[in-house]
Every structure is written in C-alpha cells, then in structure tokens.
GROMACS .gro file of C-alpha atoms in nm:
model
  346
    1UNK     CA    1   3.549  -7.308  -2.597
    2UNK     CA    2   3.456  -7.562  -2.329
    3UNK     CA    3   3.135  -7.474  -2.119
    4UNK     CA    4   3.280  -7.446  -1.745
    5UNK     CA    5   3.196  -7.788  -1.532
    6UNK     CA    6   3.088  -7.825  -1.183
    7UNK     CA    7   3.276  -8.091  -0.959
    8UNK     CA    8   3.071  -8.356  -1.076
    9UNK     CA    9   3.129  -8.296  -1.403
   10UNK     CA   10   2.831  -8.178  -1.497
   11UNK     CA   11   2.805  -7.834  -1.761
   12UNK     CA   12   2.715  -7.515  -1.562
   13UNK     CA   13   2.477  -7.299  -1.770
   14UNK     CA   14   2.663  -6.989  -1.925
   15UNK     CA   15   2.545  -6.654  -1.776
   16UNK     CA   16   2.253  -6.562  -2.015
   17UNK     CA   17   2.170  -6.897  -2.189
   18UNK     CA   18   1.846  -6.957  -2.007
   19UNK     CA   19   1.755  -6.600  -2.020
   20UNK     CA   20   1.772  -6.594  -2.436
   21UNK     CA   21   1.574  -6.978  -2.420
   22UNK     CA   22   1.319  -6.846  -2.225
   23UNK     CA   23   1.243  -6.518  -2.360
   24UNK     CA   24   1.210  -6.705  -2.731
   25UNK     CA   25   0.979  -6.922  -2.529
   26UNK     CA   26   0.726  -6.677  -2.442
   27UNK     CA   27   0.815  -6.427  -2.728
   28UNK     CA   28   0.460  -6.470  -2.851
   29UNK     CA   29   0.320  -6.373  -2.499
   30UNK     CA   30   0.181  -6.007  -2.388
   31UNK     CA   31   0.413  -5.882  -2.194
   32UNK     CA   32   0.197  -5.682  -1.992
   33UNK     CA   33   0.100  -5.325  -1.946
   34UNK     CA   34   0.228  -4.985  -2.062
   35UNK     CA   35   0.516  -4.792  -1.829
   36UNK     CA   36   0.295  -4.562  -1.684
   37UNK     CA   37   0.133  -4.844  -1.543
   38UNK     CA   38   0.397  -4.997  -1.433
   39UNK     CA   39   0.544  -4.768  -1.222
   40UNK     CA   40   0.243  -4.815  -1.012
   41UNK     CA   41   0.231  -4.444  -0.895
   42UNK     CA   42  -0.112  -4.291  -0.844
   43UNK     CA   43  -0.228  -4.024  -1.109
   44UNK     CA   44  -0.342  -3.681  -0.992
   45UNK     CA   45  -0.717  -3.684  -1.114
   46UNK     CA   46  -0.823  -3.430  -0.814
   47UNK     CA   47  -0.957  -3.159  -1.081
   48UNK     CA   48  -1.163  -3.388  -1.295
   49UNK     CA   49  -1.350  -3.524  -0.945
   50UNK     CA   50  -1.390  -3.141  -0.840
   51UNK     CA   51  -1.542  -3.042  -1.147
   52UNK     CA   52  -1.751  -3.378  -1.124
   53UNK     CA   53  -1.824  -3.326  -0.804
   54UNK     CA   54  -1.966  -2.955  -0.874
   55UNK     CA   55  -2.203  -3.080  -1.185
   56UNK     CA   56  -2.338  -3.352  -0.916
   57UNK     CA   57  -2.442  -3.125  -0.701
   58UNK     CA   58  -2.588  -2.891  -0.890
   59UNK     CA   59  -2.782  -3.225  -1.012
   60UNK     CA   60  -2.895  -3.285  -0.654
   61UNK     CA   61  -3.065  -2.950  -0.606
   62UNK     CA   62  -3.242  -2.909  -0.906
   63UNK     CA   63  -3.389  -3.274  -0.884
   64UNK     CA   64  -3.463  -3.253  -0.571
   65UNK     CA   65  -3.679  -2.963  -0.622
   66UNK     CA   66  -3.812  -3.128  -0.901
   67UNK     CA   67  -3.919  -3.408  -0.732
   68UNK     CA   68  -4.105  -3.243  -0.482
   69UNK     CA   69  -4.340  -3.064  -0.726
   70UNK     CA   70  -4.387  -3.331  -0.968
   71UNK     CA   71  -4.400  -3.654  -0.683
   72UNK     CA   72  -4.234  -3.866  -0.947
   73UNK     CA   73  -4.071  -4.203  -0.847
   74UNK     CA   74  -3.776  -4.179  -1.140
   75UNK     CA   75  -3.705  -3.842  -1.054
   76UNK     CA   76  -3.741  -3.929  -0.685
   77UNK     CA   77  -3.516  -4.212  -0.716
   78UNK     CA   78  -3.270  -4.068  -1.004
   79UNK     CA   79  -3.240  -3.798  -0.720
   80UNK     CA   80  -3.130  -4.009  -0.429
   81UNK     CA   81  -2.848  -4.139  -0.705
   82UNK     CA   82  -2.782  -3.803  -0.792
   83UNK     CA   83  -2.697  -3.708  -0.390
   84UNK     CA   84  -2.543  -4.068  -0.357
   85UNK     CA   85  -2.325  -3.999  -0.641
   86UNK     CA   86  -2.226  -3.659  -0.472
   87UNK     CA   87  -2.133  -3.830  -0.146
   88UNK     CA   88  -1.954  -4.088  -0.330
   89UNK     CA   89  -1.745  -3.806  -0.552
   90UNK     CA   90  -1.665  -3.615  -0.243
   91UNK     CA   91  -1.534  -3.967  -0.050
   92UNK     CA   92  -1.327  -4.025  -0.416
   93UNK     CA   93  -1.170  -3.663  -0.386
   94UNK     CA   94  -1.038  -3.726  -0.075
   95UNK     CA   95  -0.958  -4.087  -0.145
   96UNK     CA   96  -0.726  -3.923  -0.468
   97UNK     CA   97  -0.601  -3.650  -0.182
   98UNK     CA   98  -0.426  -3.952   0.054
   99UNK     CA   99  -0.342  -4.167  -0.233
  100UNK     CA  100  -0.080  -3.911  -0.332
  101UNK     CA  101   0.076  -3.869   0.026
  102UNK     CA  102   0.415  -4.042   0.047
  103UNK     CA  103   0.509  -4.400   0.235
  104UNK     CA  104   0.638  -4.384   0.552
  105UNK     CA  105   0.877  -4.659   0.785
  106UNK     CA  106   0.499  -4.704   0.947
  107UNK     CA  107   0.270  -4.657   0.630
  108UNK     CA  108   0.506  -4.846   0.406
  109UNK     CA  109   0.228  -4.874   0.109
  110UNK     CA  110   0.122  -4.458   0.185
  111UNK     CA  111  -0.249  -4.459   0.161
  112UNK     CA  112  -0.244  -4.626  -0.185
  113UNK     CA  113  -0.535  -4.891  -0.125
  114UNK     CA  114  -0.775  -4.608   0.000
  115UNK     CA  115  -0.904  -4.576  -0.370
  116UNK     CA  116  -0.969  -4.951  -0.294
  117UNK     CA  117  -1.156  -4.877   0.030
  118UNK     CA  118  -1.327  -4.560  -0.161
  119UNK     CA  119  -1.488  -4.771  -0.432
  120UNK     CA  120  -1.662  -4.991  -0.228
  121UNK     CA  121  -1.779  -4.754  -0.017
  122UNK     CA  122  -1.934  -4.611  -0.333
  123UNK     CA  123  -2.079  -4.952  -0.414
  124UNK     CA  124  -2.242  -5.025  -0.147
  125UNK     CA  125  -2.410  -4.690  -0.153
  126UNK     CA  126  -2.511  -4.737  -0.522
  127UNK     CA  127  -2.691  -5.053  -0.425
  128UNK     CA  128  -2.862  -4.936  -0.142
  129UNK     CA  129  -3.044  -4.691  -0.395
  130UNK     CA  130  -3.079  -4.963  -0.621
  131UNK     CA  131  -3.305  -5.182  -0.370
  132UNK     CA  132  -3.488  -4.875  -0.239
  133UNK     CA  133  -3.562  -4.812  -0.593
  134UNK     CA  134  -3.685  -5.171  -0.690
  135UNK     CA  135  -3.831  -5.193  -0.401
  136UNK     CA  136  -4.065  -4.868  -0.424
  137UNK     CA  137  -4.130  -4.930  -0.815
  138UNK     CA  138  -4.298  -5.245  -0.725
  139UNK     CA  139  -4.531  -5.093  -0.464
  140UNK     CA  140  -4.583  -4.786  -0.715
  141UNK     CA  141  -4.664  -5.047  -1.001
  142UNK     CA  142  -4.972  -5.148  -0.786
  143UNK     CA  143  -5.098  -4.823  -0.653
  144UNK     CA  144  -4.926  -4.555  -0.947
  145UNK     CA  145  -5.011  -4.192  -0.830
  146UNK     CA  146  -5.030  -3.896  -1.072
  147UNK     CA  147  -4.716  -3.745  -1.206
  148UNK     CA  148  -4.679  -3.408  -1.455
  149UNK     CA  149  -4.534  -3.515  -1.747
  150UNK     CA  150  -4.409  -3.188  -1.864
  151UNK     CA  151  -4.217  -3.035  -1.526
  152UNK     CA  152  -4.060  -3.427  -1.503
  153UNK     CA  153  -3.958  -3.393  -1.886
  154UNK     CA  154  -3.831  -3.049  -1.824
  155UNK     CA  155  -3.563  -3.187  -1.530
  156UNK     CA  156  -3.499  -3.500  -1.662
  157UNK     CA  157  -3.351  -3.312  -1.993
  158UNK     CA  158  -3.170  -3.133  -1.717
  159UNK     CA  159  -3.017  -3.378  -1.567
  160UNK     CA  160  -2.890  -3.530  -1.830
  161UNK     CA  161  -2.732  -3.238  -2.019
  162UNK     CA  162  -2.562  -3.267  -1.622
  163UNK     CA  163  -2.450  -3.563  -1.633
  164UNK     CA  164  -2.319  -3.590  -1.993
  165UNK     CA  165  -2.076  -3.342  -1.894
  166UNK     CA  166  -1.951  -3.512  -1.604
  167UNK     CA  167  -1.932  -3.778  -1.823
  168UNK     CA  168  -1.742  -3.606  -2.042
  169UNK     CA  169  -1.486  -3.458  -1.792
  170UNK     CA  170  -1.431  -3.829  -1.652
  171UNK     CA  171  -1.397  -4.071  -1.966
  172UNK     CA  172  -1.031  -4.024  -2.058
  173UNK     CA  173  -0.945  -4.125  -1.696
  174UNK     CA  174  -1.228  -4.349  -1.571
  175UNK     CA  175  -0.987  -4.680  -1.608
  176UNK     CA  176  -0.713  -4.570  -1.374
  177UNK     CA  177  -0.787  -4.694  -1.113
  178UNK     CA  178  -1.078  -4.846  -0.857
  179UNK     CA  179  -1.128  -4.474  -0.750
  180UNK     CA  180  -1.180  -4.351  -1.076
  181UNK     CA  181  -1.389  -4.634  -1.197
  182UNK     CA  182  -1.657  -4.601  -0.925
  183UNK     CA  183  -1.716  -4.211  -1.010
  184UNK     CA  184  -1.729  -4.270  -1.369
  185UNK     CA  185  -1.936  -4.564  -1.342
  186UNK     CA  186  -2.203  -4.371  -1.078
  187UNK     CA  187  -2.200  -4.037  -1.343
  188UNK     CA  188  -2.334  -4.289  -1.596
  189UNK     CA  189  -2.573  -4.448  -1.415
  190UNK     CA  190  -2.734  -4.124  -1.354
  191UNK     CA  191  -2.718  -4.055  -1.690
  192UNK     CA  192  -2.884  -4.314  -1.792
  193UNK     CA  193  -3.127  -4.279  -1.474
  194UNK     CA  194  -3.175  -3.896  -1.637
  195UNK     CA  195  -3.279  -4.071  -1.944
  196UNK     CA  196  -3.536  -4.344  -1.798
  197UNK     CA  197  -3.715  -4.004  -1.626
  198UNK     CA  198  -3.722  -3.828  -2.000
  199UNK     CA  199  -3.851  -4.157  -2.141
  200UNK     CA  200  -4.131  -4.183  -1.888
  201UNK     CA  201  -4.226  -3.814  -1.920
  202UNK     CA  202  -4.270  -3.833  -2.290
  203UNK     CA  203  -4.489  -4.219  -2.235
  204UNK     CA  204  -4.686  -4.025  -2.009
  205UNK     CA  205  -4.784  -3.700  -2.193
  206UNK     CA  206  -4.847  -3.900  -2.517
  207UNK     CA  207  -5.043  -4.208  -2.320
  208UNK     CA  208  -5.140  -4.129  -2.039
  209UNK     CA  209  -4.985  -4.431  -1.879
  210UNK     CA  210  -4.865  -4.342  -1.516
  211UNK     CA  211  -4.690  -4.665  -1.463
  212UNK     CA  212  -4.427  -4.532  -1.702
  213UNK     CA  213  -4.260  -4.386  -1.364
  214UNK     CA  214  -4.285  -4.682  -1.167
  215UNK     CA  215  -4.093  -4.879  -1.446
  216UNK     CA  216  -3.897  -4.578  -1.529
  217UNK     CA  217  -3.781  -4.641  -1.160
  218UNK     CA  218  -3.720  -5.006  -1.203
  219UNK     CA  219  -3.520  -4.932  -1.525
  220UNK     CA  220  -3.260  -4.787  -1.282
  221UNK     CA  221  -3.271  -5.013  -1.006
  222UNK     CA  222  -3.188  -5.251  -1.289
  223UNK     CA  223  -2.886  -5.044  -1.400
  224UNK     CA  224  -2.763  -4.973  -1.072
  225UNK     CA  225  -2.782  -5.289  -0.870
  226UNK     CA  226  -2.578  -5.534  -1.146
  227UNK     CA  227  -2.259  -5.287  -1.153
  228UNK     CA  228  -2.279  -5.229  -0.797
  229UNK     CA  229  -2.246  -5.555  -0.726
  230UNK     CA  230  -1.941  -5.606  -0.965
  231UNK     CA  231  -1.767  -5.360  -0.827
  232UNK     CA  232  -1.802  -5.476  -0.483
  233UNK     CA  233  -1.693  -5.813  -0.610
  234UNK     CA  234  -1.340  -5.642  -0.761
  235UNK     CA  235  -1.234  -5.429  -0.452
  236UNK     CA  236  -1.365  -5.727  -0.199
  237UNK     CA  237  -1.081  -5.927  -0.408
  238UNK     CA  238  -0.823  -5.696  -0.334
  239UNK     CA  239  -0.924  -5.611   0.011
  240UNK     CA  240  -0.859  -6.028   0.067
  241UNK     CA  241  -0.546  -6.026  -0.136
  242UNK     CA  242  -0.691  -6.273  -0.392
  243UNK     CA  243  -0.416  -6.307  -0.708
  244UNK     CA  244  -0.446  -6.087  -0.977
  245UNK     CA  245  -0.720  -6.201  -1.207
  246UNK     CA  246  -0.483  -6.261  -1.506
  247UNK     CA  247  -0.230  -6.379  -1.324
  248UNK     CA  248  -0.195  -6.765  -1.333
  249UNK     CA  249  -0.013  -6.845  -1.039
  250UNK     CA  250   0.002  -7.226  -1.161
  251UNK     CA  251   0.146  -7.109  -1.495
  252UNK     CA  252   0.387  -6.845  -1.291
  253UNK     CA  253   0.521  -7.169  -1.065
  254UNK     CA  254   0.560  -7.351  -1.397
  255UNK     CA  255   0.751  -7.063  -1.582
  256UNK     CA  256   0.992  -7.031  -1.295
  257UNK     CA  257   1.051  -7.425  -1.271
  258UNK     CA  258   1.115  -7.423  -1.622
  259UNK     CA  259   1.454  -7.204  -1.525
  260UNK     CA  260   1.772  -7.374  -1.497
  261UNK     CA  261   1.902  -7.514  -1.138
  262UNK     CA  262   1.583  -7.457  -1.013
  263UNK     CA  263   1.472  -7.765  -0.834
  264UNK     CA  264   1.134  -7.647  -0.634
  265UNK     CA  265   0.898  -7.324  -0.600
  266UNK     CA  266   0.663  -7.304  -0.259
  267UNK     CA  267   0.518  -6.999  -0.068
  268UNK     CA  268   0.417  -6.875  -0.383
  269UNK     CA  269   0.204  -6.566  -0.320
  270UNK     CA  270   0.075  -6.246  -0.542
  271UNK     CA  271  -0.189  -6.002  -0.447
  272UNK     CA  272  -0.245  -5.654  -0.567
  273UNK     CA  273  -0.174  -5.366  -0.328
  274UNK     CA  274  -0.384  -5.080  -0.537
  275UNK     CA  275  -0.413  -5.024  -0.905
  276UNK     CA  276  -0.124  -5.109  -1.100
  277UNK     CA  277   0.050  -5.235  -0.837
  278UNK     CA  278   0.069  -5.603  -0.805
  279UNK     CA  279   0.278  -5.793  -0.594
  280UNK     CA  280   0.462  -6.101  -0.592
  281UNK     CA  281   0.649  -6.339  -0.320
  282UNK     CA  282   0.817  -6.685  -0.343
  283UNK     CA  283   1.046  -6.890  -0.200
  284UNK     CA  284   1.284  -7.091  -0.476
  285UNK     CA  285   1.475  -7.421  -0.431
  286UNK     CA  286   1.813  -7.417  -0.625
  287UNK     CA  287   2.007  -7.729  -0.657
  288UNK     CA  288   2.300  -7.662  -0.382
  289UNK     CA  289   2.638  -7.640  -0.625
  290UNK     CA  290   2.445  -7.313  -0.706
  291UNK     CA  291   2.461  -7.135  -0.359
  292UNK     CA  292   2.853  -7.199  -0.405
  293UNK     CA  293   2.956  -7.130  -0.763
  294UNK     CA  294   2.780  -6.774  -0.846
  295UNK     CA  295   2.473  -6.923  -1.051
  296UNK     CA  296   2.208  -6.807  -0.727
  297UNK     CA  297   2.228  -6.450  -0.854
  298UNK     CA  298   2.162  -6.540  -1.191
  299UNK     CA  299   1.852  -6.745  -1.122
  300UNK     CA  300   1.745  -6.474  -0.897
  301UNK     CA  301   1.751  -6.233  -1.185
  302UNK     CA  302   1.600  -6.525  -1.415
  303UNK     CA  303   1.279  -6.528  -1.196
  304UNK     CA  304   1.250  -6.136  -1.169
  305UNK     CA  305   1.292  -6.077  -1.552
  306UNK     CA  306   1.027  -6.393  -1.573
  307UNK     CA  307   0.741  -6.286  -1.342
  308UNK     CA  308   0.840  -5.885  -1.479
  309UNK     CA  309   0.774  -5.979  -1.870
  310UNK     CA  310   0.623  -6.277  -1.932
  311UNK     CA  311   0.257  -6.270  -1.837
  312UNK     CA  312  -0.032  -6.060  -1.847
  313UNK     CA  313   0.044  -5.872  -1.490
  314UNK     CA  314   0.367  -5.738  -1.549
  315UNK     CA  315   0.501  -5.788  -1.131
  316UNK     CA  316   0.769  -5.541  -1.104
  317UNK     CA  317   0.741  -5.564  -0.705
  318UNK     CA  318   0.875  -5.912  -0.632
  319UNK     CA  319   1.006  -6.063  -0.327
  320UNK     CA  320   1.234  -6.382  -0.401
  321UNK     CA  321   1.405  -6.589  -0.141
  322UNK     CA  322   1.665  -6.808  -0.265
  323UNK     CA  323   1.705  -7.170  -0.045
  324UNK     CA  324   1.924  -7.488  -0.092
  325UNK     CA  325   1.821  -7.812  -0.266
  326UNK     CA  326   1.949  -8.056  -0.010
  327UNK     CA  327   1.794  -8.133   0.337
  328UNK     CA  328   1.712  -7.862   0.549
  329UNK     CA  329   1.473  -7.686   0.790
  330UNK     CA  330   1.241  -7.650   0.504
  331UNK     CA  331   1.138  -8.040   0.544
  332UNK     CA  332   1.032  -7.932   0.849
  333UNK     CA  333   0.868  -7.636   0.803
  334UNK     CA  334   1.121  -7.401   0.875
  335UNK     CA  335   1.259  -7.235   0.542
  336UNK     CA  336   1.619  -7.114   0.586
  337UNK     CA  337   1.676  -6.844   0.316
  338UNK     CA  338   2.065  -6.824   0.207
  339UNK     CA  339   1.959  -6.487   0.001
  340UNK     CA  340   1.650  -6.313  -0.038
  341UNK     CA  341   1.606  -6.082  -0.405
  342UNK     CA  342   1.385  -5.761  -0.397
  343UNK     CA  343   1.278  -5.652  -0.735
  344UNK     CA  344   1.093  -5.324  -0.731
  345UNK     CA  345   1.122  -5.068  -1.036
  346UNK     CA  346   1.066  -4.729  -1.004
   0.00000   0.00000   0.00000
C-alpha cells in the first residue's frame, strides 16, 4: 500500500511510525518511577508523625531534666535538638494535615508544596542548633567544667532507646516526600546525638577526661549542620522552580526534536510542584501542512508519551502548545498557539 502524500509530494508519516521508532530508541532507558509515584497524590503519614512526635517529647523532658543536674554540653545540646526536633514534628503534622486538603479554582495546586515550605523550616532550625552547638563546644574545649558521668550515661541510653523507636516508626516512609525526609532525618540526628552523650559518659568515667563533652558536642554540630544544609539546598530548588535534578532539559528539547514534523521547541520549562509531582511546559513548532492534515494531534501525543516515559522524571503533568512553522508572531515575540495539549494522569 502507498504511504499517503502531502501536496508536495512528500510521504506523511503513518499514525504510529514515529511512536514504535522512538520507543526502540530509548528502550534501554529508565522509564521513571513506580505508579504510586506517579500519581503524585500525597500519602497519609499523619500517625507515624503523631507517634514520632509523642517519643520526641517525651525525649525533651527527660533530657532536659537531665541536663540540668548533670550541666553537660552533649546532653545540653542533644536536648535543644531533641525540643527542635519536636517543634519541627509538630510543623510536619500539620504540614501532612493541609497537604491532603483538596485544590480549589483559587488554590489550584491545594496546599501540596507546604511539605516543601515545612522542611525548610525544619532545616533552618536544625542548623541553628548546629552553630549554637559548635559554637559552645569550642568555648567549653577551653574552659571544660565538671560533668557526672554516670547520671549523663544513664539519659543518654535513654534517649537513644527514644529515638531508635522513632526511628523505627519513620523508616519505611522517610523517602516520600520533603516532609517526611526532614522528620526522619532530625530523629536520626538525635540518635546519633544520644549516642555522642553515651560515648562521652563512658570516656569520662573510665578517663577522667572532661573534654569528652565538649567534643561529644561538636560530634553533633558536625552531624547536624552538613544535612541541614542539604536539605535547605533541595527545598530552596523547588521553592525557585529549578528543573528536576534528573531531568535534562537539553536532552528533553532533543528527544522532542527528534519527533517527526517537528521543526522547533522554545519556552521549554519544568519545575517540580511537591514530591512526585513534576511539571512540564513547552511550546512546539510543527512544519505548517501539519496544522491542516490531522498529524498536530499526533505529534501532540508523540511529545506527551516522550516527556511521560522516556527519562528519569516520568512528567505526567505537561502543558504543550502546538504553533505553525511558517512566519508568524512568534518572530516577534508573540507566540500564536493554534492548539494547546494538557497531559495530566490521574
């Protein structure tokens, strides 16, 4: 059978061809995340944070008691994360209460980047203990007071049988999103805080070496300050609507010029709304016998199924507006759009 011509006698692509072509391009590729993911659709992780939340607390009061009859630094300092961590978990429950309220014509996203807003909040209070912490280890270095080794053993074991559990409770869900991330990550940090304290109870009982809490102190500055800072780095990105991290937007442009008809890609823009929920915008020159003989939808669909399957960041919310190849307003700045495609999967 003949392949169908266009007036100039040039073969129009059958309905599919580039499809099949391209997928066997990119076969080898990794097409992305699971379905849960997505769908983009915030988990419910409200019980895990309230039980979280609970073991914190408990943390805070008993080190905070201990801290005032021992005067140690570590336990000082592993106390201030301890209440930071509380304030944080209480600012992530009600960050995972609004993420599951519903869009609206005027909040058209819901509150879905509040987990975004959440975790740095939480990061920037995990490295103002960090600095306080450095910062008071040094001068404690210089001029190291007496601590008990036995009552600061005796709540450091404490609060890490605490904070394992918490630990425990969180794991399976500490990569779902921003939110979850920052409460996992501050539980371990005061675990591991917990552990300095035991460490520099047991150097000091054996030794004799007060310093042990000073450093003991540093040890968690050290811990805390690093992560904080990554963290602050990750939601900062979002919050500026930076691309995707493993989303090429040079080898996106490339993939979609590689389609049939397809003559020019500009405007391309992705940024990531809240976990799992990247988004995707471009406007796509087709050659003009296109806009006239049925082939625009089918490019339209090309580019969806492309930037939807083919790379890392699977982009299921994508915003595609179709324009003509010839002169138009576009030379001039002004982009006349003969159809606009909106991908978004449930």
């Amino acid at each position: 059978m003949e392949a169908p011509q266009h007036k100039d006698g040039r073969a129009t692509r059958r309905p599919g061809r580039h499809k099949d072509r391209h997928k066997d391009r990119h076969k080898d590729h990794d097409h992305g995340p699971g379905a849960a993911e997505l769908a983009g659709r915030p988990g419910d992780f409200r019980k895990r944070l309230w039980i979280t939340f609970a073991i914190t607390a408990t943390i805070v009061v008993a080190q905070a008691v201990g801290s005032v009859l021992t005067g140690s630094l570590a336990l000082l300092t592993d106390t201030a994360h301890a209440l930071t961590d509380a304030s944080g978990l209480l600012v992530a429950l009600v960050a995972a209460t609004l993420m599951l309220r519903p869009a609206t014509s005027k909040r058209t996203w819901g509150f879905r980047r509040i987990e975004v807003i959440a975790a740095l909040g939480q990061a920037t209070l995990l490295l103002v203990v960090g600095l306080y912490a450095a910062i008071e280890g040094v001068r404690r270095l210089v001029s190291p007071p007496e601590v008990p080794a036995n009552e600061l053993l005796v709540f450091g074991v404490v609060g890490l049988v605490a904070n394992v559990i918490a630990i425990v409770v969180l794991s399976s869900s500490r990569d779902a999103n921003f939110n979850m991330r920052a409460a996992f990550l501050e539980v371990l940090n005061d675990a591991l805080g917990s552990l300095g304290v035991i460490v520099a109870a047991i150097v000091i009982a054996t030794t004799g070496f007060q310093r042990a809490d000073a450093l003991a102190g540093l040890f968690i500055a050290a811990l805390i300050v690093p992560r904080a800072f990554t963290l602050m780095r990750e939601t900062t990105r979002v919050l500026m609507e930076f691309a995707p991290d493993d989303l090429d937007l040079d080898e996106v442009r490339a993939h979609i010029l590689g389609l049939d008809h397809v003559r020019e890609v500009h405007d391309l823009h992705a940024s990531t709304v809240a976990t799992g929920l990247p988004t995707i915008t471009a406007h796509v020159v087709l050659d003009d016998e296109c806009l006239t003989d049925g082939h625009a939808a089918d490019v339209l669909r090309d580019v969806r199924e492309c930037v939807a399957e083919h790379f890392p960041v699977a982009v299921h919310h994508a915003t595609i507006q179709i324009e003509p190849g010839g002169p138009s307003a576009c030379a001039r700045g002004i982009c006349e759009p003969l159809a606009i495609g909106h991908a978004d999967r449930p």
